[in-house]
Coordinates of C-alpha atoms in Angstrom, one line a residue:
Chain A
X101 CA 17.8 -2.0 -15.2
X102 CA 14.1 -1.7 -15.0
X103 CA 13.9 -5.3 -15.1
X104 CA 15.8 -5.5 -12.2
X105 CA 14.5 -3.2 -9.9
X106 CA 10.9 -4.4 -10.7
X107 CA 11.5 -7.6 -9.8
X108 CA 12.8 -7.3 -6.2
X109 CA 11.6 -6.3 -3.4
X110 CA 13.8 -3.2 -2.6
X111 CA 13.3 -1.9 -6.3
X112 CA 9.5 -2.2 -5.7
X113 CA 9.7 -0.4 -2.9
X114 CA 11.8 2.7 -4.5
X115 CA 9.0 2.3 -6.5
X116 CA 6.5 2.9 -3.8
X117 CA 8.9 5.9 -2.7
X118 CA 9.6 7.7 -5.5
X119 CA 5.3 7.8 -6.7
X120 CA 4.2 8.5 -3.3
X121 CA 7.0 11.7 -3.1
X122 CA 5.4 12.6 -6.3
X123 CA 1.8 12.6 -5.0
X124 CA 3.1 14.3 -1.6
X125 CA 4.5 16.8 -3.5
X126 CA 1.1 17.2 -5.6
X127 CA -1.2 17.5 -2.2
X128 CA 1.1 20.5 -1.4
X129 CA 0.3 22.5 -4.0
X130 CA -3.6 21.3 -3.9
X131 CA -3.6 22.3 -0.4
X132 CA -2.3 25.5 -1.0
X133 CA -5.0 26.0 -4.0
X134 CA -8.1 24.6 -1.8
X135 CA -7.3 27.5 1.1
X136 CA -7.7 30.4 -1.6
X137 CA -11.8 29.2 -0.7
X138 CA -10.8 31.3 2.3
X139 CA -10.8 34.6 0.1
X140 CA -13.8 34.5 -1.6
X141 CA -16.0 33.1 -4.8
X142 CA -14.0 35.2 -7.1
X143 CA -10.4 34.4 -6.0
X144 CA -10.9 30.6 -5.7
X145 CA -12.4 30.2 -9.3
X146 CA -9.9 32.6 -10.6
X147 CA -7.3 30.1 -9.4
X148 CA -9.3 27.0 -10.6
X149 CA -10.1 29.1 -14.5
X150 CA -5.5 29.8 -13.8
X151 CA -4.8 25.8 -13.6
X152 CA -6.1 25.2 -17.1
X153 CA -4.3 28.3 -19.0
X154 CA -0.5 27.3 -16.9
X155 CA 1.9 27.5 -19.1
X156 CA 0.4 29.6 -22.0
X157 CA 1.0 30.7 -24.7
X158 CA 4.1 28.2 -24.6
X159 CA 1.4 25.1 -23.7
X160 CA -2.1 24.8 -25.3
X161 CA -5.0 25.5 -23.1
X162 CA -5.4 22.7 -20.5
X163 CA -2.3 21.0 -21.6
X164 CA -0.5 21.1 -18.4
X165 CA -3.2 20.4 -16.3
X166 CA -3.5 17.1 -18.7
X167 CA 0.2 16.4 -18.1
X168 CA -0.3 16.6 -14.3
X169 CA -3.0 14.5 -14.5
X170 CA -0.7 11.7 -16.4
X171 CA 2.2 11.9 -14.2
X172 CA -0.6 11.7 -11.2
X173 CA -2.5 9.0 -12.7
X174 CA 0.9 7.3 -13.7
X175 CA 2.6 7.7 -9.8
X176 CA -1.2 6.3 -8.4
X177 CA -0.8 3.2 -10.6
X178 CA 2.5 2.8 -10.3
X179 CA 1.7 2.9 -6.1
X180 CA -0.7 0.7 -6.1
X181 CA 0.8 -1.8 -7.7
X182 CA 4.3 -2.5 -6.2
X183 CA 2.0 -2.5 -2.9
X184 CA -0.7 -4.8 -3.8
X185 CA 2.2 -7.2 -5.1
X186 CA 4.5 -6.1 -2.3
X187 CA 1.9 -6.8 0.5
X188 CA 0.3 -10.3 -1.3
X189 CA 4.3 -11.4 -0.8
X190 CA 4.4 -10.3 2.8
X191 CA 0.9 -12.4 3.5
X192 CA 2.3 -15.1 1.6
X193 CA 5.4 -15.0 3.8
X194 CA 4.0 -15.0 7.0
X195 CA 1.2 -17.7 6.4
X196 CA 1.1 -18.8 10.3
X197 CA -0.2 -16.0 13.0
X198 CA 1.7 -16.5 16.0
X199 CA -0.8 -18.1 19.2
X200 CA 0.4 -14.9 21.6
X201 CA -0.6 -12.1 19.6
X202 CA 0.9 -9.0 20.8
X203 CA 0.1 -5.2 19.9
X204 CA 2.6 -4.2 17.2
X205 CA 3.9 -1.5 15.4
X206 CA 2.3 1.8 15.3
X207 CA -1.6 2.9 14.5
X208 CA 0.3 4.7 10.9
X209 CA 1.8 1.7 10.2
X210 CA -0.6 -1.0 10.7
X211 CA -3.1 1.0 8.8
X212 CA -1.2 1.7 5.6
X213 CA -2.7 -0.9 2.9
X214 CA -6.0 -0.4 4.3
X215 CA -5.5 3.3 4.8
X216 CA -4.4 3.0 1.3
X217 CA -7.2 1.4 -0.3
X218 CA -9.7 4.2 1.5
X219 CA -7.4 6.6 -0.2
X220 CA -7.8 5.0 -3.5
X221 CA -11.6 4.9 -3.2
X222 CA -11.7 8.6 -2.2
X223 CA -10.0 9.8 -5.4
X224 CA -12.2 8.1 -7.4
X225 CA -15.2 9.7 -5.6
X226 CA -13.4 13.0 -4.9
X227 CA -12.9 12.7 -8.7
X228 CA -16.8 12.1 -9.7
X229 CA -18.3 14.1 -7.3
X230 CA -15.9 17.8 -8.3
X231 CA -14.2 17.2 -11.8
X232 CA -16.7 15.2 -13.7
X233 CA -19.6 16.3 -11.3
X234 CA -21.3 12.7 -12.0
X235 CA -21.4 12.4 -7.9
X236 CA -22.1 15.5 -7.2
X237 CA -25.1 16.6 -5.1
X238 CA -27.3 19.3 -6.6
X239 CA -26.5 20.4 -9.5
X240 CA -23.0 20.4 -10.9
X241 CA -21.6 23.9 -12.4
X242 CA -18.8 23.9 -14.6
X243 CA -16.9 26.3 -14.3
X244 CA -17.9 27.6 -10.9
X245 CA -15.9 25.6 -8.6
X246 CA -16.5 27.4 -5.5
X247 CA -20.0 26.8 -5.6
X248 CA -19.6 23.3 -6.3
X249 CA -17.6 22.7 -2.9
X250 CA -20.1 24.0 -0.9
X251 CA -22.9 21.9 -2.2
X252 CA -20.2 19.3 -1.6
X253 CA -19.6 20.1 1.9
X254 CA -23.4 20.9 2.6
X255 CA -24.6 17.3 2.5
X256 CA -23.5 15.3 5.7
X257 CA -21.9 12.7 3.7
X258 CA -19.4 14.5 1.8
X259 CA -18.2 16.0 5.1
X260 CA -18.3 12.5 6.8
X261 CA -16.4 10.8 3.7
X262 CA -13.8 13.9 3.4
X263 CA -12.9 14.4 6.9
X264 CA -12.4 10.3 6.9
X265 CA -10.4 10.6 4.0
X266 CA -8.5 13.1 5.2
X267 CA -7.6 11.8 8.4
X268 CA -6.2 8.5 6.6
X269 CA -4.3 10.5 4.5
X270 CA -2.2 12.2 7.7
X271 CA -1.7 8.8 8.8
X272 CA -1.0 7.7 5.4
X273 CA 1.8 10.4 5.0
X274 CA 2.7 10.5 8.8
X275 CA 4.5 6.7 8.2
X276 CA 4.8 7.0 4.5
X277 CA 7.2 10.0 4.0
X278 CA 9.6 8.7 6.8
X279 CA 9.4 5.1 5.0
X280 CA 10.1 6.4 1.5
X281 CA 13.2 8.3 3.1
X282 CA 14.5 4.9 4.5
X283 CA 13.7 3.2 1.2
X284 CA 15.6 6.0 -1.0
X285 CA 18.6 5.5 1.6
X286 CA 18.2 9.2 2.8
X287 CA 18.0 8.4 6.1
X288 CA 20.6 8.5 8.5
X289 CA 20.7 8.2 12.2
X290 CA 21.8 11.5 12.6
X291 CA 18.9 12.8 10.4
X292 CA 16.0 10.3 11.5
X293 CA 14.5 12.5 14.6
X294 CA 14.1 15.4 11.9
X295 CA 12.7 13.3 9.2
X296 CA 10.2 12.0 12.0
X297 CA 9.1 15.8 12.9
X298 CA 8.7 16.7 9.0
X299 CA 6.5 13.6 8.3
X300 CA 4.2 14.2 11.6
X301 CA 4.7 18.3 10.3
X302 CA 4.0 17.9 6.7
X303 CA 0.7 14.9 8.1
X304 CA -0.6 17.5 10.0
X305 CA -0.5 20.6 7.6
X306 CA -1.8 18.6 5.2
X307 CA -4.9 17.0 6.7
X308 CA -5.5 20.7 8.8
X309 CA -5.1 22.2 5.4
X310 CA -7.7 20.0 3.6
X311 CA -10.2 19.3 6.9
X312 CA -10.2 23.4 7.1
X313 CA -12.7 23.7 3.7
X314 CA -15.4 21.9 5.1
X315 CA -15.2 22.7 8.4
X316 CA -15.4 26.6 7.1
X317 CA -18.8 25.4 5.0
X318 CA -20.0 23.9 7.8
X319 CA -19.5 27.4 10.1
X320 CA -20.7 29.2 7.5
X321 CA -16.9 31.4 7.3
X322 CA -17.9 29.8 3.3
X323 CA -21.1 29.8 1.9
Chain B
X154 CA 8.7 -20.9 40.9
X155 CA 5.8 -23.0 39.3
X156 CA 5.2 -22.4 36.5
X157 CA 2.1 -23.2 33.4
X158 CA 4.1 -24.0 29.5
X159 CA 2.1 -23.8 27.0
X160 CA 4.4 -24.6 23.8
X161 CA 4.3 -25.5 20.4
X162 CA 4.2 -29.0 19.7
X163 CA 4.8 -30.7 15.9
X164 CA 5.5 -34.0 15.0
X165 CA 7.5 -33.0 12.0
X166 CA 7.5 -30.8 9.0
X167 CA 4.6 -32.0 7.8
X168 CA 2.8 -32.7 10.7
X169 CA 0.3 -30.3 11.6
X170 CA 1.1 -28.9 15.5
X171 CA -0.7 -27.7 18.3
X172 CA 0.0 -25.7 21.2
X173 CA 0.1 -28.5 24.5
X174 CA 0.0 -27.5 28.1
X175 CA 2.7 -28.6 30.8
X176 CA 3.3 -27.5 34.5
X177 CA 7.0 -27.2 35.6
X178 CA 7.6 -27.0 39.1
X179 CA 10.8 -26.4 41.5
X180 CA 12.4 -23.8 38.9
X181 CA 14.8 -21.4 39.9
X182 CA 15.1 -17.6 39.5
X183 CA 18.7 -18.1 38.5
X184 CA 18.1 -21.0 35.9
X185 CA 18.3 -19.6 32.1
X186 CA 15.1 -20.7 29.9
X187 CA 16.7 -23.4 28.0
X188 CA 17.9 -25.0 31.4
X189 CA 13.7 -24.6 32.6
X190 CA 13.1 -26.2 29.4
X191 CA 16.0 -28.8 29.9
X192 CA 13.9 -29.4 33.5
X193 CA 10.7 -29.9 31.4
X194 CA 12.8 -32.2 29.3
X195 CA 14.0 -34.7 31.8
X196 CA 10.8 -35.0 33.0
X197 CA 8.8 -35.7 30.1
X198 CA 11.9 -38.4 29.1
X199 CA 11.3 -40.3 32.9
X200 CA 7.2 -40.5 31.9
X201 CA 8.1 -41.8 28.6
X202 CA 7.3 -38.6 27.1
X203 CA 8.7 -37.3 23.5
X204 CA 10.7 -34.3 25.4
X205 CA 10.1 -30.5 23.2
X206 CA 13.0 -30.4 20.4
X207 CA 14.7 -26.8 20.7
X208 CA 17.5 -25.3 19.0
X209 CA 20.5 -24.2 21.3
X210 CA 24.4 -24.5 20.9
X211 CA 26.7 -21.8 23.3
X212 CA 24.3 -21.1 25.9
X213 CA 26.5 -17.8 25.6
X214 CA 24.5 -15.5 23.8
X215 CA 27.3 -15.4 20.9
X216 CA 26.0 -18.4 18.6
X217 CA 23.0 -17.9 17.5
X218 CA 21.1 -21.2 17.4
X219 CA 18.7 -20.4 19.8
X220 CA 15.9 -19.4 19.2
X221 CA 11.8 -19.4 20.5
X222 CA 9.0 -16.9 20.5
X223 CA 8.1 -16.2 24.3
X224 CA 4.7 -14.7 25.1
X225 CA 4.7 -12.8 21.4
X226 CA 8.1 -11.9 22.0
X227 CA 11.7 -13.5 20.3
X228 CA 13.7 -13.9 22.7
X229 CA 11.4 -13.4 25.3
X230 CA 10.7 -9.9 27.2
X231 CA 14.5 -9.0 27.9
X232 CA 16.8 -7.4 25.0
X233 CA 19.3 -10.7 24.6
X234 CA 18.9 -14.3 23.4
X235 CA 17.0 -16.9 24.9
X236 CA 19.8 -18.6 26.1
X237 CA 20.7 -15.4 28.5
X238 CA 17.0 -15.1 29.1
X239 CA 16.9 -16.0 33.0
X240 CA 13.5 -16.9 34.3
X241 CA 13.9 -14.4 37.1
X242 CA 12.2 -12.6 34.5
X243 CA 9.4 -14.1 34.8
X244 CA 6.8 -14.4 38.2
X245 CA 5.8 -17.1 40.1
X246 CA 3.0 -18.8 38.5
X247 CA 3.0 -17.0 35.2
X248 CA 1.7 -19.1 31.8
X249 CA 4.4 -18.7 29.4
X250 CA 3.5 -19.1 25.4
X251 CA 6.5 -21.2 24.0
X252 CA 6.1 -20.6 20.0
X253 CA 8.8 -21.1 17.4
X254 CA 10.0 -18.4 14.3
X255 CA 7.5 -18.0 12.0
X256 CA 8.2 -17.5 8.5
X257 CA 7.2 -19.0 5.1
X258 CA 11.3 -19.3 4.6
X259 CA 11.7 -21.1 8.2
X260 CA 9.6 -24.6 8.0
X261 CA 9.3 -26.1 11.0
X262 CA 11.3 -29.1 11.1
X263 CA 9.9 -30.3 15.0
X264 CA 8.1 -28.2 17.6
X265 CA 10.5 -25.7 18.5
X266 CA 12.7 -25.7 15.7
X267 CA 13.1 -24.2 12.1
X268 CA 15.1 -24.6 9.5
X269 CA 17.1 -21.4 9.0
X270 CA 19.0 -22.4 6.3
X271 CA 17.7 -19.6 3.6
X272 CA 19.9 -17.6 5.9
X273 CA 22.8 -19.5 5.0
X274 CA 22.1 -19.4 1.2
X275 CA 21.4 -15.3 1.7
X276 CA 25.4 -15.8 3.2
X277 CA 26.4 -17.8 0.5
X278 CA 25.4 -15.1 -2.3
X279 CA 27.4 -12.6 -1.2
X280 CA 28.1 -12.5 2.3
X281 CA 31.9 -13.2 1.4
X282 CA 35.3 -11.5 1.0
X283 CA 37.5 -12.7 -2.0
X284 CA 40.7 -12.4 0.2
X285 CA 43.6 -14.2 0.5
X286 CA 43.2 -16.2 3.7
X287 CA 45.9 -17.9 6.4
X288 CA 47.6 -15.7 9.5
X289 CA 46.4 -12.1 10.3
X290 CA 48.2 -9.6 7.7
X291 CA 49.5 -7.0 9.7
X292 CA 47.5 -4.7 11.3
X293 CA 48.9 -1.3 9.5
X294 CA 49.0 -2.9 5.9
X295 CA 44.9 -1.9 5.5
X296 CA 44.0 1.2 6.9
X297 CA 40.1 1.6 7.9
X298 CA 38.7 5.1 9.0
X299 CA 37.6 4.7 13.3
X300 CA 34.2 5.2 12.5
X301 CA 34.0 2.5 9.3
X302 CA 35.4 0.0 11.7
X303 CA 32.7 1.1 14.7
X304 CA 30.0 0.6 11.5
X305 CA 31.3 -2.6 10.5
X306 CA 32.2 -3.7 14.0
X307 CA 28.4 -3.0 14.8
X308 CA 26.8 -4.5 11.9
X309 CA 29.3 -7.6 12.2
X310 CA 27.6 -8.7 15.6
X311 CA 25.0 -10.1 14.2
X312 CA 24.5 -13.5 15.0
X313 CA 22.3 -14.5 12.0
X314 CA 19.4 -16.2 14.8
X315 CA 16.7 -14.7 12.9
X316 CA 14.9 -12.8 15.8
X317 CA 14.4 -10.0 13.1
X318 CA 12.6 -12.6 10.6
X319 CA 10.3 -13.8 13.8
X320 CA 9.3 -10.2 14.9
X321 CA 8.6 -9.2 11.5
X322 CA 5.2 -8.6 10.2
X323 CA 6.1 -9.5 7.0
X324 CA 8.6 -12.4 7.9
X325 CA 11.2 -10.1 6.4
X326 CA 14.8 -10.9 6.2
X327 CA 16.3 -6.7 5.7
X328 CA 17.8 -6.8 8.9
X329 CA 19.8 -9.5 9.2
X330 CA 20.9 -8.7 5.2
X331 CA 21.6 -5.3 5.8
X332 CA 23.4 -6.2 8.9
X333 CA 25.9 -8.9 6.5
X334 CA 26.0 -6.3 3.7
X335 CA 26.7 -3.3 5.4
X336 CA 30.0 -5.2 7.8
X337 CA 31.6 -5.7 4.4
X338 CA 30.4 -2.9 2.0
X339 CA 32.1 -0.3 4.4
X340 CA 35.6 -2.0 4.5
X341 CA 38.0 -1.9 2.1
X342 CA 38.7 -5.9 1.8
X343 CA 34.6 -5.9 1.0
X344 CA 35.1 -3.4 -1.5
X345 CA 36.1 -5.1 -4.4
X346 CA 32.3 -7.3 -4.2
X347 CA 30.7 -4.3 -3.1
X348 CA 28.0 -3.7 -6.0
X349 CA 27.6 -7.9 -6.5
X350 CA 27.0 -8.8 -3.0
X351 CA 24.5 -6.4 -2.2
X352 CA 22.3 -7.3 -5.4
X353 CA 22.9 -10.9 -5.2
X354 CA 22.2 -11.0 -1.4
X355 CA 18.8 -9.2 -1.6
X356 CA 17.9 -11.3 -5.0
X357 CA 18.7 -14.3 -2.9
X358 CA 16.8 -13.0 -0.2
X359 CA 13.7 -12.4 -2.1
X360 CA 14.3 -16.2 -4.0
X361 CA 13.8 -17.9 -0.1
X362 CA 10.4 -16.3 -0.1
X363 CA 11.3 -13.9 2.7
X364 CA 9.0 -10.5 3.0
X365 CA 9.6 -7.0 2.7
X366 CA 9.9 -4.0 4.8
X367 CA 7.1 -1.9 5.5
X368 CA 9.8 -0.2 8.3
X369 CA 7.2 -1.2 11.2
X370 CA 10.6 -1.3 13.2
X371 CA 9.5 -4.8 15.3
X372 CA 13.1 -6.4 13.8
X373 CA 15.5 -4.2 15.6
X374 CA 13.0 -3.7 19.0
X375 CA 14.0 -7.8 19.2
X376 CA 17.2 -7.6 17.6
X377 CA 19.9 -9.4 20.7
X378 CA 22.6 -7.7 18.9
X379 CA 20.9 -4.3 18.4
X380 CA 21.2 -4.0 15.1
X381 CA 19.5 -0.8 14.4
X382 CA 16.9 -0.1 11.9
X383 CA 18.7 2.4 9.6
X384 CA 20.6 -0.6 8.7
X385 CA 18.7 -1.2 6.7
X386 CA 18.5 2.5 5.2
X387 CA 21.9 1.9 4.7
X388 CA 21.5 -1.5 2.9
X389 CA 18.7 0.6 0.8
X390 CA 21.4 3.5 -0.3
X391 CA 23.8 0.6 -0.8
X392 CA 20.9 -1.4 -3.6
X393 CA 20.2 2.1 -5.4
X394 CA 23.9 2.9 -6.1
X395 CA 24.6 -0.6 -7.1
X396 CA 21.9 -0.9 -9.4
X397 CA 22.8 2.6 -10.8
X398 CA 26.3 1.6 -11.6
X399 CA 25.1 -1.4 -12.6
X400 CA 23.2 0.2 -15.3
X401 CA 26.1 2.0 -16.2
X402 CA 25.5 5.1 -14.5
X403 CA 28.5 6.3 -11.6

């Protein structure tokens, strides 16, 4: 069965769905965690110190957070894949541009491989620069993840590459969520006006929620 | 109405093509597009011209066969097929782009037309009922649910031109495979094929090289059938349960 739904173009594509649902429901509950900032030094890193003991006694210290990393880590490979293959097939099947080029599709849908591959590049910075620390500005504190964002978010580069970042990401979500709906077969006619309004909802929540931590460094509401 | 052409020209499969200008004058509102192209026709035949090779059968809108990208568009600018395209839609003096499909699975064979036959072998995988044929059975003998005949009915208007493969970004063939798969997955006479065709059909469509969806929607906007784009949502839910039964699940 996994054979078979690997190798066509529909299975690839539930593929696509069923990681990117998975990561959409992860940037719910990050957004939820990154607005705690909002309360103060000792809330926020109380919640990031919680993340690594969910679970106990039944898990081990950090074992959860390690599992959401795999599954994470799993449902960004798995993404990236089907859509590299997925979109080097629809290239390959559409060799010759037409001669009277027209404005198609939407701005969401046009920009979702590139949008994609900014994503991609962000995590791996995003990554560096506040979990590892190797990127970040100043120096990095372990532990003390509250003052780590705003040294982030002080520079005018981290704002600049986050607020980008964050901007594909509504997009990214605003034509994604919809799609994987259609692709999982969820979709109906009677149903598609209020899938549309949760996928523009949950793209704007989502890139409000994240946009609001800098912007609050920036204002000073954090420092 | 005088009008500027400006359409596709190819020698033959291999050949490579160009676009080539024409002027047409002494058109009429009322003529459809193949009959301004018929004009263009006869007159490139009386200079001892090669006249612009076209597909086109019914001239009623219900075959299919044409086809031609007009200004971007298949089809042209109104909702129908070419052949019902009338050039009243269209201004005095306009320049009109004259393209045809374009799709790695539909070669040009000769400036305006493509080979659609990977539609035909998408038909042949599945696009079937294993029914005894001969006269009408009676009407009463198979009962189908009103609105499982308006969904077939709907999906069976498809005239397999491949507007949806032209419009596509992709060069995608869902449309016009959801639009065969859901006509007979819904009916009871389909139901016997119903987990084989839909597998078979999509692995046939993938085997022609055709694309795949990234739901930009440009297939049912130039659909002249108005097949709508949850078809293929519908083909989609159709794929998952077959595959899952297929696997042995329920």
């Amino acid at each position: 069965m996994a054979r078979t739904v690997w190798d066509s173009t529909v299975g690839k594509k539930t593929v696509m769905a069923v990681s990117g649902v998975i990561m959409l429901l992860y940037l719910v509950a990050h957004v939820i965690g990154n607005l705690k900032i909002f309360f103060g030094a000792g809330e926020f890193n109380h919640y990031a110190h919680w993340l690594r003991t969910v679970g106990e006694p039944f898990m081990h210290y950090e074992w959860t957070l390690w599992l959401v990393r795999i599954v994470l880590v799993a449902a960004v490979a798995a993404h990236a894949t089907s859509a590299y293959q997925l979109s080097r097939r629809d290239l390959r099947a559409r060799p010759s541009k037409y001669v009277h080029k027209k404005p198609r599709a939407s701005y969401a849908t046009r920009t979702m491989r590139w949008g994609g591959v900014i994503l991609g590049l962000f995590v791996v910075w995003h990554i560096l620069d506040l979990t590892t620390g190797t990127a970040h500005p100043g120096g990095f504190q372990e532990g003390h993840p509250y003052q780590n964002v705003v040294d982030t978010f002080s520079t005018w580069y981290g704002n600049v590459v986050y607020i980008v970042a964050m901007l594909a990401l509504g997009l990214h979500v605003r034509h994604g969520f919809w799609s994987a709906a259609q692709t999982l077969g969820v979709g109906s006619r009677t149903r598609d006006r209020a899938l549309k309004t949760l996928a523009n909802v949950l793209a704007l929540l989502l890139t409000a929620g994240f946009v609001a931590v800098p912007v609050g460094v920036m204002t000073g509401v954090v420092s | 109405m005088k009008l500027t052409l400006r359409v596709w020209r190819q020698k033959n499969a291999g050949a490579e093509g160009a676009m080539s200008t024409y002027e047409v004058d002494g058109i009429s509102p009322d003529m459809s597009f193949l009959e301004m192209l018929d004009v263009l026709n006869e007159r490139l035949i009386l200079a001892g011209e090669e006249p612009v090779a076209f597909d086109h059968d019914c001239r009623e809108g219900i075959c299919g066969a044409c086809s031609l990208v007009i200004n971007g568009d298949a089809h042209g600018p109104e909702r129908t097929t070419t052949c019902q395209l009338h050039m009243r839609s269209f201004r005095d003096g306009d320049t009109i782009d004259v393209e045809p499909w374009r799709a790695s699975a539909f070669p040009v064979i000769k400036d305006l037309v493509v080979d659609r036959s990977a539609f035909d072998r998408i038909i042949q995988a599945g696009g079937y009922v294993t029914a005894p044929t001969g006269s009408a059975p009676e009407a009463h003998a198979t009962p189908v649910p009103k609105a499982d005949a308006d969904f077939a009915f709907e999906h069976a208007e498809c005239i397999g031109c491949g507007a949806c493969v032209a419009a596509c970004p992709n060069g995608a063939a869902m449309l016009f495979t959801s639009a065969k798969v859901n006509h007979l997955n819904v009916l009871p006479q389909g139901a016997p094929e119903r987990e084989t065709r839909v597998l078979d059909m999509v692995a046939q469509m993938d085997a022609e090289g055709f694309g795949g969806c990234t739901l930009a929607g440009e297939c049912a906007t130039a659909c002249p059938k108005g097949i709508p784009l949850v078809s293929i949502t519908s083909m989609n839910k159709e794929w998952l349960r077959a595959t899952r039964k297929a696997a042995g699940g329920r």
